[in-house]
Amino acid sequence: EIVLTQSPGTLSLSPGERATLSCRASQSVTGNYLAWHQQKPGQAPRLLIYGASSRATGIPDRFSGSGSGTDFTLTISRLEPEDFAVYYCQQFGSSPPTFGGGTKVEIK
Amino acid sequence: QVELQQSGPGLVKPSQTLSLTCGISGDSVSSNSAAWNWIRQSPSRGLEWLGRTYYRSKWYNEYAVSVKSRMTINSDTSKNQFSLQLNSVTPEDTAVYYCARGSMGGTRGAFDIWGQGTMVTVSS
């Protein structure tokens, strides 16, 4: 199975700053079938990005995804108060689907 | 608007069977462009995909290796829902369980709709 490694584990930033989150796969992700999810405490994950770079319905354009093959990035251009959460990458091009360990974006 | 509503007990005794149901509104369990997944989340394992069911002229089920011998996913078209049964549970199966849709349409298979989650504790 494909192992996804996210870094950093925790990102301490202030509102208005730019956040850059990394996701590295142990082997190439088929078809760039890579998604990013946001999870807040007590809530289910929410899809932000699919296909490595396409925003899901209703997701603000301050969220962007990039990358291909084994290296992917989620960028939040200007952090809003509601963006402080945990972010997970997920690959769904190969079975089994797998998730990264998450990056927590916390208020500095 | 597609929604998934989970139901089932939050406490299961060791060696017994964990059973959860995911009701679907706004889509069909027999859709040819969706797969219906079970995922769990615990501090020790993180987010772990458990299995899925989908219909492509016939029903298919896939399971994670870690639970394959103990898990069954069933679909009920009359109630438009799918269910999870995990046998012979141990405290290691304690987790928040989620159902989720993988949509082969607009989001190319990404898990775009999630249930609300069910915290299941395995304890006597």
Coordinates of N, CA and C in Angstrom, one line a residue:
Chain A
E1 N 0.8 -1.2 0.0 CA 0.0 0.0 0.0 C 0.9 1.2 0.0
I2 N 0.3 2.3 -0.5 CA 1.0 3.6 -0.5 C 1.0 4.3 0.8
V3 N 2.2 4.6 1.3 CA 2.3 5.3 2.6 C 2.4 6.8 2.3
L4 N 1.6 7.6 3.0 CA 1.7 9.1 2.8 C 2.3 9.7 4.1
T5 N 3.3 10.5 3.9 CA 4.0 11.2 5.0 C 3.8 12.7 4.9
Q6 N 3.1 13.2 5.9 CA 2.9 14.7 5.9 C 3.9 15.4 6.8
S7 N 4.2 16.6 6.3 CA 5.1 17.5 7.1 C 4.7 18.9 6.9
P8 N 4.9 19.8 7.9 CA 5.4 19.4 9.3 C 4.2 18.7 10.0
G9 N 4.5 18.2 11.2 CA 3.4 17.7 12.0 C 2.5 18.8 12.6
T10 N 3.1 19.9 12.9 CA 2.4 21.1 13.4 C 2.9 22.3 12.8
L11 N 2.1 23.2 12.4 CA 2.4 24.5 11.8 C 1.8 25.6 12.6
S12 N 2.6 26.5 13.2 CA 2.1 27.5 14.1 C 2.2 28.9 13.3
L13 N 1.1 29.4 13.0 CA 1.0 30.6 12.2 C 0.0 31.6 12.7
S14 N 0.1 32.8 12.2 CA -0.9 33.8 12.6 C -1.9 34.0 11.5
P15 N -3.1 34.5 11.8 CA -4.1 34.8 10.8 C -3.5 35.8 9.8
G16 N -3.8 35.5 8.5 CA -3.3 36.3 7.4 C -2.0 35.8 6.8
E17 N -1.3 34.9 7.5 CA -0.1 34.3 7.0 C -0.4 33.2 6.0
R18 N 0.6 32.8 5.3 CA 0.5 31.7 4.3 C 0.9 30.4 4.9
A19 N 0.2 29.4 4.6 CA 0.5 28.0 5.1 C 0.8 27.1 3.9
T20 N 1.9 26.4 4.1 CA 2.3 25.4 3.1 C 2.5 24.1 3.7
L21 N 1.7 23.1 3.3 CA 1.7 21.8 3.9 C 2.1 20.8 2.8
S22 N 2.9 19.8 3.2 CA 3.5 18.8 2.3 C 3.0 17.4 2.5
C23 N 2.9 16.7 1.5 CA 2.5 15.3 1.5 C 3.4 14.5 0.5
R24 N 4.1 13.6 1.0 CA 5.0 12.8 0.2 C 4.5 11.3 0.2
A25 N 4.4 10.7 -1.0 CA 4.0 9.4 -1.1 C 5.1 8.4 -1.3
S26 N 5.0 7.2 -0.8 CA 6.0 6.2 -0.9 C 6.2 5.6 -2.3
Q27 N 5.2 5.8 -3.2 CA 5.3 5.5 -4.6 C 4.4 6.5 -5.3
S28 N 4.5 6.5 -6.6 CA 3.7 7.5 -7.4 C 2.2 7.2 -7.3
V29 N 1.5 8.3 -7.1 CA 0.1 8.3 -6.9 C -0.6 8.2 -8.3
T30 N -1.3 7.1 -8.6 CA -1.9 6.9 -9.9 C -2.8 8.0 -10.2
G31 N -2.6 8.5 -11.4 CA -3.5 9.6 -12.0 C -3.6 10.8 -11.1
N32 N -2.6 11.0 -10.2 CA -2.7 12.2 -9.3 C -4.1 12.1 -8.5
Y33 N -4.5 10.9 -8.2 CA -5.7 10.8 -7.4 C -5.4 11.1 -5.9
L34 N -5.1 12.4 -5.6 CA -4.7 12.8 -4.3 C -5.7 13.9 -3.8
A35 N -6.1 13.7 -2.6 CA -7.1 14.7 -2.1 C -6.6 15.2 -0.8
W36 N -7.1 16.4 -0.4 CA -6.8 17.0 0.9 C -8.1 17.2 1.6
H37 N -8.1 16.9 2.9 CA -9.3 17.0 3.7 C -8.9 17.9 4.9
Q38 N -9.9 18.7 5.4 CA -9.8 19.5 6.6 C -10.6 18.8 7.7
Q39 N -10.1 18.8 8.9 CA -10.9 18.2 10.0 C -10.8 19.1 11.2
K40 N -11.9 19.5 11.8 CA -12.0 20.3 13.0 C -12.4 19.4 14.1
P41 N -12.1 19.8 15.4 CA -12.4 18.9 16.5 C -13.9 18.5 16.6
G42 N -14.1 17.2 16.7 CA -15.5 16.8 16.9 C -16.2 16.7 15.5
Q43 N -15.6 16.9 14.4 CA -16.3 16.9 13.1 C -15.6 15.9 12.2
A44 N -16.4 15.5 11.2 CA -15.9 14.6 10.2 C -14.9 15.4 9.3
P45 N -14.1 14.7 8.6 CA -13.2 15.4 7.6 C -14.1 16.0 6.5
R46 N -13.6 17.0 5.9 CA -14.3 17.7 4.8 C -13.3 17.8 3.6
L47 N -13.8 17.4 2.4 CA -13.0 17.4 1.3 C -12.7 18.9 0.8
L48 N -11.4 19.2 0.6 CA -11.0 20.5 0.1 C -10.6 20.4 -1.3
I49 N -9.7 19.5 -1.6 CA -9.0 19.4 -2.9 C -9.1 17.9 -3.4
Y50 N -9.4 17.7 -4.7 CA -9.3 16.4 -5.3 C -8.5 16.5 -6.6
G51 N -8.0 15.3 -7.0 CA -7.2 15.4 -8.2 C -6.0 16.2 -8.1
A52 N -5.5 16.3 -6.9 CA -4.3 17.1 -6.5 C -4.4 18.6 -6.6
S53 N -5.3 19.1 -7.4 CA -5.3 20.6 -7.6 C -6.7 21.2 -7.8
S54 N -7.8 20.4 -7.8 CA -9.1 20.9 -8.1 C -9.8 21.1 -6.7
R55 N -10.4 22.3 -6.6 CA -11.1 22.6 -5.4 C -12.5 22.0 -5.4
A56 N -12.9 21.4 -4.3 CA -14.2 20.9 -4.1 C -15.3 22.0 -4.1
T57 N -16.5 21.6 -4.3 CA -17.6 22.6 -4.3 C -17.6 23.4 -3.0
G58 N -17.6 24.8 -3.2 CA -17.8 25.6 -2.0 C -16.5 26.0 -1.3
I59 N -15.4 25.5 -1.8 CA -14.1 25.7 -1.1 C -13.5 27.0 -1.6
P60 N -13.2 27.9 -0.6 CA -12.6 29.2 -1.0 C -11.3 29.1 -1.8
D61 N -11.1 30.1 -2.7 CA -9.9 30.0 -3.5 C -8.6 30.3 -2.8
R62 N -8.7 30.6 -1.5 CA -7.4 30.7 -0.8 C -6.7 29.4 -0.6
F63 N -7.5 28.3 -0.8 CA -7.0 26.9 -0.7 C -6.6 26.5 -2.2
S64 N -5.3 26.0 -2.3 CA -4.9 25.5 -3.6 C -4.0 24.3 -3.4
G65 N -4.1 23.4 -4.3 CA -3.3 22.2 -4.3 C -2.4 22.1 -5.5
S66 N -1.2 21.5 -5.3 CA -0.3 21.3 -6.4 C 0.5 20.0 -6.2
G67 N 1.2 19.7 -7.3 CA 2.1 18.5 -7.2 C 1.7 17.4 -8.1
S68 N 2.5 16.4 -8.2 CA 2.3 15.2 -9.0 C 3.2 14.1 -8.6
G69 N 2.9 12.9 -9.0 CA 3.8 11.8 -8.7 C 3.8 11.4 -7.3
T70 N 4.9 11.9 -6.6 CA 5.0 11.5 -5.1 C 5.0 12.7 -4.2
D71 N 5.1 13.9 -4.8 CA 5.1 15.1 -3.9 C 4.0 16.1 -4.2
F72 N 3.3 16.4 -3.1 CA 2.1 17.2 -3.2 C 2.1 18.3 -2.1
T73 N 1.4 19.4 -2.4 CA 1.4 20.5 -1.5 C 0.0 21.1 -1.5
L74 N -0.4 21.5 -0.2 CA -1.6 22.2 0.0 C -1.1 23.6 0.5
T75 N -1.6 24.7 -0.2 CA -1.3 26.0 0.2 C -2.6 26.8 0.6
I76 N -2.5 27.4 1.8 CA -3.6 28.3 2.2 C -3.0 29.7 2.1
S77 N -3.4 30.5 1.2 CA -2.7 31.8 0.9 C -2.7 32.8 2.0
R78 N -3.9 32.9 2.7 CA -4.0 33.8 3.8 C -4.9 33.2 4.8
L79 N -4.4 32.8 5.9 CA -5.1 32.1 6.9 C -6.2 32.9 7.5
E80 N -7.4 32.3 7.5 CA -8.6 32.9 8.2 C -8.8 32.2 9.5
P81 N -9.4 32.8 10.5 CA -9.6 32.1 11.8 C -10.2 30.7 11.7
E82 N -11.1 30.5 10.8 CA -11.7 29.2 10.6 C -10.8 28.1 10.0
D83 N -9.6 28.5 9.5 CA -8.8 27.6 8.8 C -7.9 26.8 9.8
F84 N -7.9 27.2 11.1 CA -7.0 26.5 12.0 C -7.7 25.1 12.3
A85 N -7.0 24.1 11.9 CA -7.6 22.7 11.9 C -6.5 21.7 11.6
V86 N -6.9 20.5 11.4 CA -5.9 19.4 11.0 C -6.2 19.1 9.5
Y87 N -5.2 19.0 8.8 CA -5.3 18.7 7.3 C -4.7 17.3 7.0
Y88 N -5.4 16.5 6.2 CA -5.0 15.2 5.9 C -4.9 15.1 4.3
C89 N -3.9 14.5 3.9 CA -3.9 14.1 2.4 C -4.3 12.6 2.3
Q90 N -4.8 12.3 1.2 CA -5.4 10.9 1.0 C -5.1 10.6 -0.5
Q91 N -4.7 9.4 -0.7 CA -4.6 8.9 -2.1 C -5.7 7.9 -2.3
F92 N -6.3 7.9 -3.5 CA -7.4 7.0 -3.8 C -7.2 6.4 -5.2
G93 N -6.0 6.5 -5.7 CA -5.7 5.9 -7.0 C -5.3 4.4 -7.0
S94 N -4.9 4.0 -5.8 CA -4.5 2.6 -5.7 C -5.2 2.0 -4.4
S95 N -5.6 0.8 -4.5 CA -6.3 0.1 -3.4 C -5.2 -0.5 -2.5
P96 N -5.3 -0.3 -1.2 CA -6.3 0.4 -0.4 C -6.1 1.9 -0.5
P97 N -7.2 2.7 -0.4 CA -7.0 4.1 -0.2 C -6.3 4.3 1.2
T98 N -5.4 5.3 1.2 CA -4.6 5.6 2.4 C -4.6 7.1 2.7
F99 N -4.4 7.4 4.0 CA -4.3 8.7 4.5 C -3.0 9.0 5.1
G100 N -2.6 10.3 5.0 CA -1.4 10.7 5.8 C -1.7 10.9 7.2
G101 N -0.7 11.2 8.0 CA -0.9 11.3 9.5 C -1.4 12.7 9.9
G102 N -1.5 13.6 9.0 CA -2.1 14.9 9.3 C -1.1 16.0 9.7
T103 N -1.4 17.2 9.3 CA -0.7 18.4 9.8 C -1.7 19.3 10.5
K104 N -1.3 19.6 11.7 CA -2.2 20.5 12.5 C -1.7 22.0 12.3
V105 N -2.6 22.8 11.9 CA -2.3 24.2 11.7 C -2.9 24.9 12.9
E106 N -2.0 25.5 13.8 CA -2.5 26.1 15.0 C -2.2 27.6 15.0
I107 N -2.9 28.3 15.9 CA -2.7 29.7 16.0 C -1.4 30.0 16.8
K108 N -0.6 30.8 16.2 CA 0.7 31.2 16.9 C 0.4 32.2 18.0
Chain B
Q1 N -29.0 17.6 -2.4 CA -27.8 17.6 -1.5 C -27.7 16.2 -0.9
V2 N -26.5 15.6 -1.0 CA -26.3 14.3 -0.5 C -25.9 14.3 1.0
E3 N -26.5 13.5 1.8 CA -26.2 13.4 3.2 C -26.1 11.9 3.6
L4 N -25.2 11.6 4.5 CA -25.1 10.3 5.1 C -25.3 10.4 6.6
Q5 N -26.2 9.5 7.0 CA -26.6 9.5 8.4 C -26.3 8.1 9.1
Q6 N -25.4 8.2 10.0 CA -24.9 6.9 10.7 C -25.8 6.6 11.9
S7 N -25.9 5.3 12.1 CA -26.6 4.9 13.4 C -26.0 3.6 13.8
G8 N -26.1 3.4 15.1 CA -25.5 2.2 15.7 C -25.0 2.4 17.1
P9 N -24.8 1.4 17.9 CA -24.4 1.5 19.3 C -23.0 2.1 19.5
G10 N -22.8 2.8 20.6 CA -21.5 3.3 20.9 C -20.6 2.5 21.8
L11 N -21.2 1.4 22.3 CA -20.5 0.6 23.2 C -20.7 -0.9 22.8
V12 N -19.6 -1.6 22.6 CA -19.6 -3.0 22.2 C -18.7 -3.8 23.2
K13 N -19.1 -5.0 23.6 CA -18.3 -5.8 24.5 C -17.3 -6.5 23.7
P14 N -16.1 -6.8 24.3 CA -15.1 -7.6 23.6 C -15.6 -8.9 23.1
S15 N -15.2 -9.4 22.0 CA -15.5 -10.6 21.3 C -16.9 -10.5 20.6
Q16 N -17.6 -9.5 20.8 CA -18.9 -9.3 20.2 C -18.8 -8.7 18.8
T17 N -19.9 -8.4 18.2 CA -19.9 -7.8 16.8 C -20.3 -6.4 16.8
L18 N -19.5 -5.6 16.2 CA -19.8 -4.1 16.0 C -20.7 -4.0 14.7
S19 N -21.8 -3.3 14.9 CA -22.7 -3.1 13.7 C -23.1 -1.7 13.6
L20 N -22.8 -1.1 12.4 CA -23.2 0.3 12.1 C -23.9 0.3 10.8
T21 N -24.8 1.3 10.6 CA -25.5 1.5 9.4 C -25.3 3.0 8.9
C22 N -25.3 3.1 7.6 CA -25.1 4.5 7.0 C -26.3 4.7 6.1
G23 N -27.2 5.5 6.4 CA -28.3 5.8 5.5 C -28.0 6.9 4.5
I24 N -28.4 6.8 3.3 CA -28.1 7.7 2.2 C -29.3 8.5 1.8
S25 N -29.2 9.8 1.7 CA -30.2 10.6 1.1 C -29.5 11.5 0.0
G26 N -30.3 11.6 -1.1 CA -29.8 12.4 -2.2 C -28.9 11.7 -3.2
D27 N -28.7 10.4 -3.0 CA -27.9 9.5 -3.9 C -28.5 8.1 -3.7
S28 N -28.0 7.2 -4.5 CA -28.4 5.8 -4.4 C -27.3 4.9 -4.0
V29 N -27.5 3.9 -3.2 CA -26.4 3.0 -2.8 C -26.1 2.1 -4.1
S30 N -27.0 2.0 -5.0 CA -26.7 1.2 -6.2 C -26.3 2.1 -7.4
S31 N -25.9 3.3 -7.1 CA -25.4 4.2 -8.2 C -24.2 3.6 -8.9
N32 N -24.1 3.8 -10.2 CA -23.0 3.2 -10.9 C -21.7 4.2 -10.9
S33 N -21.9 5.3 -10.2 CA -20.8 6.2 -10.2 C -20.3 6.6 -8.7
A34 N -20.6 5.7 -7.8 CA -20.2 6.0 -6.4 C -19.7 4.7 -5.8
A35 N -18.9 4.8 -4.8 CA -18.5 3.7 -3.9 C -18.8 4.2 -2.5
W36 N -19.2 3.2 -1.7 CA -19.6 3.5 -0.3 C -18.6 2.9 0.7
N37 N -18.0 3.8 1.4 CA -16.8 3.4 2.2 C -17.1 3.4 3.7
W38 N -16.3 2.6 4.4 CA -16.2 2.7 5.9 C -14.7 3.1 6.2
I39 N -14.6 4.0 7.1 CA -13.2 4.5 7.6 C -13.3 4.6 9.1
R40 N -12.2 4.4 9.8 CA -12.2 4.7 11.2 C -11.0 5.5 11.6
Q41 N -11.1 6.2 12.8 CA -10.1 7.1 13.2 C -9.8 6.9 14.7
S42 N -8.5 6.6 15.0 CA -8.1 6.5 16.4 C -6.8 7.2 16.6
P43 N -6.5 7.6 17.8 CA -5.2 8.2 18.0 C -4.0 7.3 17.6
S44 N -4.1 6.0 17.8 CA -3.0 5.1 17.5 C -2.9 4.8 16.0
R45 N -4.0 4.7 15.3 CA -4.0 4.3 13.8 C -4.3 5.5 12.9
G46 N -4.7 6.6 13.4 CA -5.0 7.7 12.5 C -6.3 7.4 11.7
L47 N -6.4 7.9 10.5 CA -7.5 7.6 9.6 C -7.2 6.3 8.8
E48 N -8.0 5.3 9.0 CA -7.8 4.0 8.4 C -9.0 3.6 7.6
W49 N -8.8 3.3 6.3 CA -9.8 2.8 5.4 C -10.1 1.4 5.7
L50 N -11.4 1.0 5.9 CA -11.7 -0.4 6.3 C -12.3 -1.2 5.1
G51 N -13.1 -0.5 4.2 CA -13.7 -1.3 3.1 C -14.7 -0.4 2.4
R52 N -15.2 -1.0 1.3 CA -16.2 -0.3 0.5 C -17.0 -1.3 -0.2
T53 N -18.2 -0.8 -0.7 CA -19.1 -1.6 -1.5 C -19.5 -0.7 -2.7
Y54 N -19.7 -1.3 -3.8 CA -20.2 -0.5 -5.0 C -20.8 -1.4 -6.0
Y55 N -21.7 -0.8 -6.8 CA -22.4 -1.5 -7.8 C -22.0 -1.1 -9.2
R56 N -21.6 -2.1 -10.0 CA -21.2 -1.9 -11.4 C -21.8 -3.1 -12.1
S57 N -23.1 -3.0 -12.3 CA -23.8 -4.2 -12.9 C -23.9 -5.4 -12.0
K58 N -23.0 -5.5 -11.0 CA -23.2 -6.4 -9.9 C -22.5 -5.8 -8.7
W59 N -22.7 -6.4 -7.6 CA -22.1 -5.8 -6.3 C -20.7 -6.3 -6.1
Y60 N -19.8 -5.3 -5.7 CA -18.5 -5.6 -5.3 C -18.2 -5.1 -3.9
N61 N -17.4 -5.9 -3.2 CA -17.0 -5.5 -1.8 C -15.5 -5.6 -1.8
E62 N -14.8 -4.7 -1.1 CA -13.4 -4.7 -0.9 C -13.1 -4.4 0.5
Y63 N -12.1 -5.1 1.1 CA -11.8 -4.9 2.5 C -10.3 -4.7 2.7
A64 N -10.0 -3.9 3.7 CA -8.6 -3.8 4.1 C -8.1 -5.1 4.7
V65 N -6.8 -5.4 4.4 CA -6.2 -6.6 4.8 C -6.3 -6.8 6.4
S66 N -6.2 -5.7 7.1 CA -6.2 -5.7 8.5 C -7.5 -6.2 9.1
V67 N -8.6 -6.1 8.4 CA -9.9 -6.5 9.0 C -10.7 -7.5 8.1
K68 N -10.1 -7.9 7.0 CA -10.8 -8.7 6.0 C -11.4 -9.9 6.5
S69 N -10.8 -10.6 7.5 CA -11.3 -11.8 8.0 C -12.5 -11.6 9.0
R70 N -12.7 -10.4 9.4 CA -13.7 -10.1 10.4 C -14.8 -9.2 10.0
M71 N -14.7 -8.6 8.8 CA -15.6 -7.5 8.4 C -16.5 -8.0 7.2
T72 N -17.7 -7.4 7.3 CA -18.7 -7.6 6.2 C -19.4 -6.3 6.0
I73 N -19.5 -5.9 4.7 CA -20.3 -4.8 4.3 C -21.5 -5.3 3.5
N74 N -22.7 -4.8 3.9 CA -23.9 -5.2 3.2 C -24.6 -3.9 2.7
S75 N -25.3 -4.1 1.6 CA -26.1 -3.0 1.0 C -27.5 -3.4 1.0
D76 N -28.4 -2.4 1.3 CA -29.8 -2.6 1.3 C -30.4 -1.6 0.4
T77 N -30.8 -2.0 -0.8 CA -31.4 -1.1 -1.8 C -32.8 -0.6 -1.4
S78 N -33.5 -1.4 -0.7 CA -34.9 -1.0 -0.3 C -34.9 0.1 0.7
K79 N -33.8 0.2 1.6 CA -33.7 1.2 2.6 C -32.6 2.3 2.2
N80 N -32.0 2.0 1.0 CA -30.9 2.9 0.5 C -29.9 3.2 1.6
Q81 N -29.3 2.1 2.1 CA -28.3 2.2 3.1 C -27.3 1.1 3.0
F82 N -26.2 1.2 3.6 CA -25.2 0.2 3.7 C -24.7 0.0 5.1
S83 N -24.2 -1.1 5.5 CA -23.9 -1.4 6.8 C -22.5 -2.1 7.0
L84 N -22.0 -1.9 8.2 CA -20.7 -2.5 8.6 C -20.9 -3.5 9.7
Q85 N -20.3 -4.7 9.6 CA -20.3 -5.6 10.7 C -18.8 -6.0 10.9
L86 N -18.4 -5.8 12.1 CA -17.0 -6.2 12.5 C -17.1 -7.2 13.6
N87 N -16.7 -8.4 13.4 CA -16.8 -9.5 14.4 C -15.6 -9.5 15.3
S88 N -15.8 -10.2 16.4 CA -14.7 -10.5 17.4 C -13.9 -9.3 17.7
V89 N -14.6 -8.2 18.1 CA -13.9 -7.0 18.4 C -13.1 -7.1 19.7
T90 N -12.0 -6.2 19.7 CA -11.1 -6.1 20.8 C -11.1 -4.6 21.2
P91 N -10.5 -4.3 22.3 CA -10.3 -2.8 22.6 C -9.5 -2.0 21.5
E92 N -8.7 -2.7 20.7 CA -8.0 -2.0 19.6 C -9.0 -1.6 18.5
D93 N -10.2 -2.0 18.5 CA -11.2 -1.6 17.5 C -11.9 -0.3 18.0
T94 N -11.6 0.2 19.2 CA -12.2 1.4 19.7 C -11.7 2.6 18.8
A95 N -12.7 3.3 18.3 CA -12.4 4.4 17.3 C -13.6 5.1 17.0
V96 N -13.5 6.2 16.3 CA -14.6 6.9 15.6 C -14.7 6.3 14.2
Y97 N -15.9 5.8 13.9 CA -16.2 5.2 12.6 C -17.0 6.1 11.7
Y98 N -16.5 6.2 10.5 CA -17.2 7.1 9.5 C -17.6 6.3 8.3
C99 N -18.7 6.7 7.7 CA -19.0 6.2 6.4 C -18.7 7.4 5.4
A100 N -18.4 7.1 4.2 CA -18.1 8.2 3.2 C -18.4 7.7 1.8
R101 N -18.8 8.7 1.0 CA -19.0 8.4 -0.4 C -17.8 8.7 -1.2
G102 N -17.4 7.8 -2.1 CA -16.4 8.1 -3.1 C -17.1 8.3 -4.4
S103 N -17.1 9.5 -4.9 CA -17.8 9.8 -6.1 C -17.0 9.8 -7.3
M104 N -17.3 8.9 -8.3 CA -16.5 8.8 -9.5 C -16.9 9.9 -10.5
G105 N -17.9 10.7 -10.2 CA -18.3 11.7 -11.1 C -17.4 12.9 -11.0
G106 N -17.9 14.0 -10.4 CA -17.1 15.3 -10.4 C -15.8 15.2 -9.7
T107 N -15.7 14.4 -8.6 CA -14.5 14.5 -7.8 C -13.6 13.3 -8.0
R108 N -13.9 12.5 -9.1 CA -13.0 11.4 -9.6 C -12.7 10.4 -8.5
G109 N -13.6 10.1 -7.6 CA -13.4 9.1 -6.7 C -13.0 9.6 -5.3
A110 N -12.8 10.9 -5.1 CA -12.5 11.4 -3.8 C -13.6 11.2 -2.8
F111 N -13.3 11.1 -1.6 CA -14.3 10.9 -0.5 C -15.0 12.3 -0.3
D112 N -16.1 12.6 -1.0 CA -16.6 13.9 -0.9 C -17.7 14.2 0.1
I113 N -18.4 13.1 0.5 CA -19.4 13.3 1.5 C -19.1 12.3 2.7
W114 N -19.2 12.8 3.9 CA -18.9 11.9 5.1 C -20.1 11.9 6.0
G115 N -20.2 10.8 6.7 CA -21.2 10.7 7.7 C -20.7 11.5 9.0
Q116 N -21.5 11.6 10.0 CA -21.2 12.5 11.1 C -20.2 11.8 12.1
G117 N -20.0 10.5 11.9 CA -19.1 9.8 12.8 C -19.8 9.1 13.9
T118 N -19.4 8.0 14.3 CA -19.9 7.3 15.5 C -18.7 6.8 16.4
M119 N -18.7 7.3 17.6 CA -17.6 6.9 18.5 C -18.0 5.5 19.1
V120 N -17.2 4.5 18.8 CA -17.5 3.1 19.3 C -16.4 2.8 20.2
T121 N -16.8 2.4 21.4 CA -15.9 1.9 22.5 C -16.1 0.4 22.7
V122 N -15.0 -0.3 22.7 CA -15.0 -1.7 23.0 C -14.6 -1.9 24.4
S123 N -15.5 -2.3 25.2 CA -15.2 -2.5 26.7 C -16.3 -3.3 27.3
S124 N -15.9 -4.0 28.3 CA -16.8 -4.9 29.1 C -17.5 -4.1 30.2

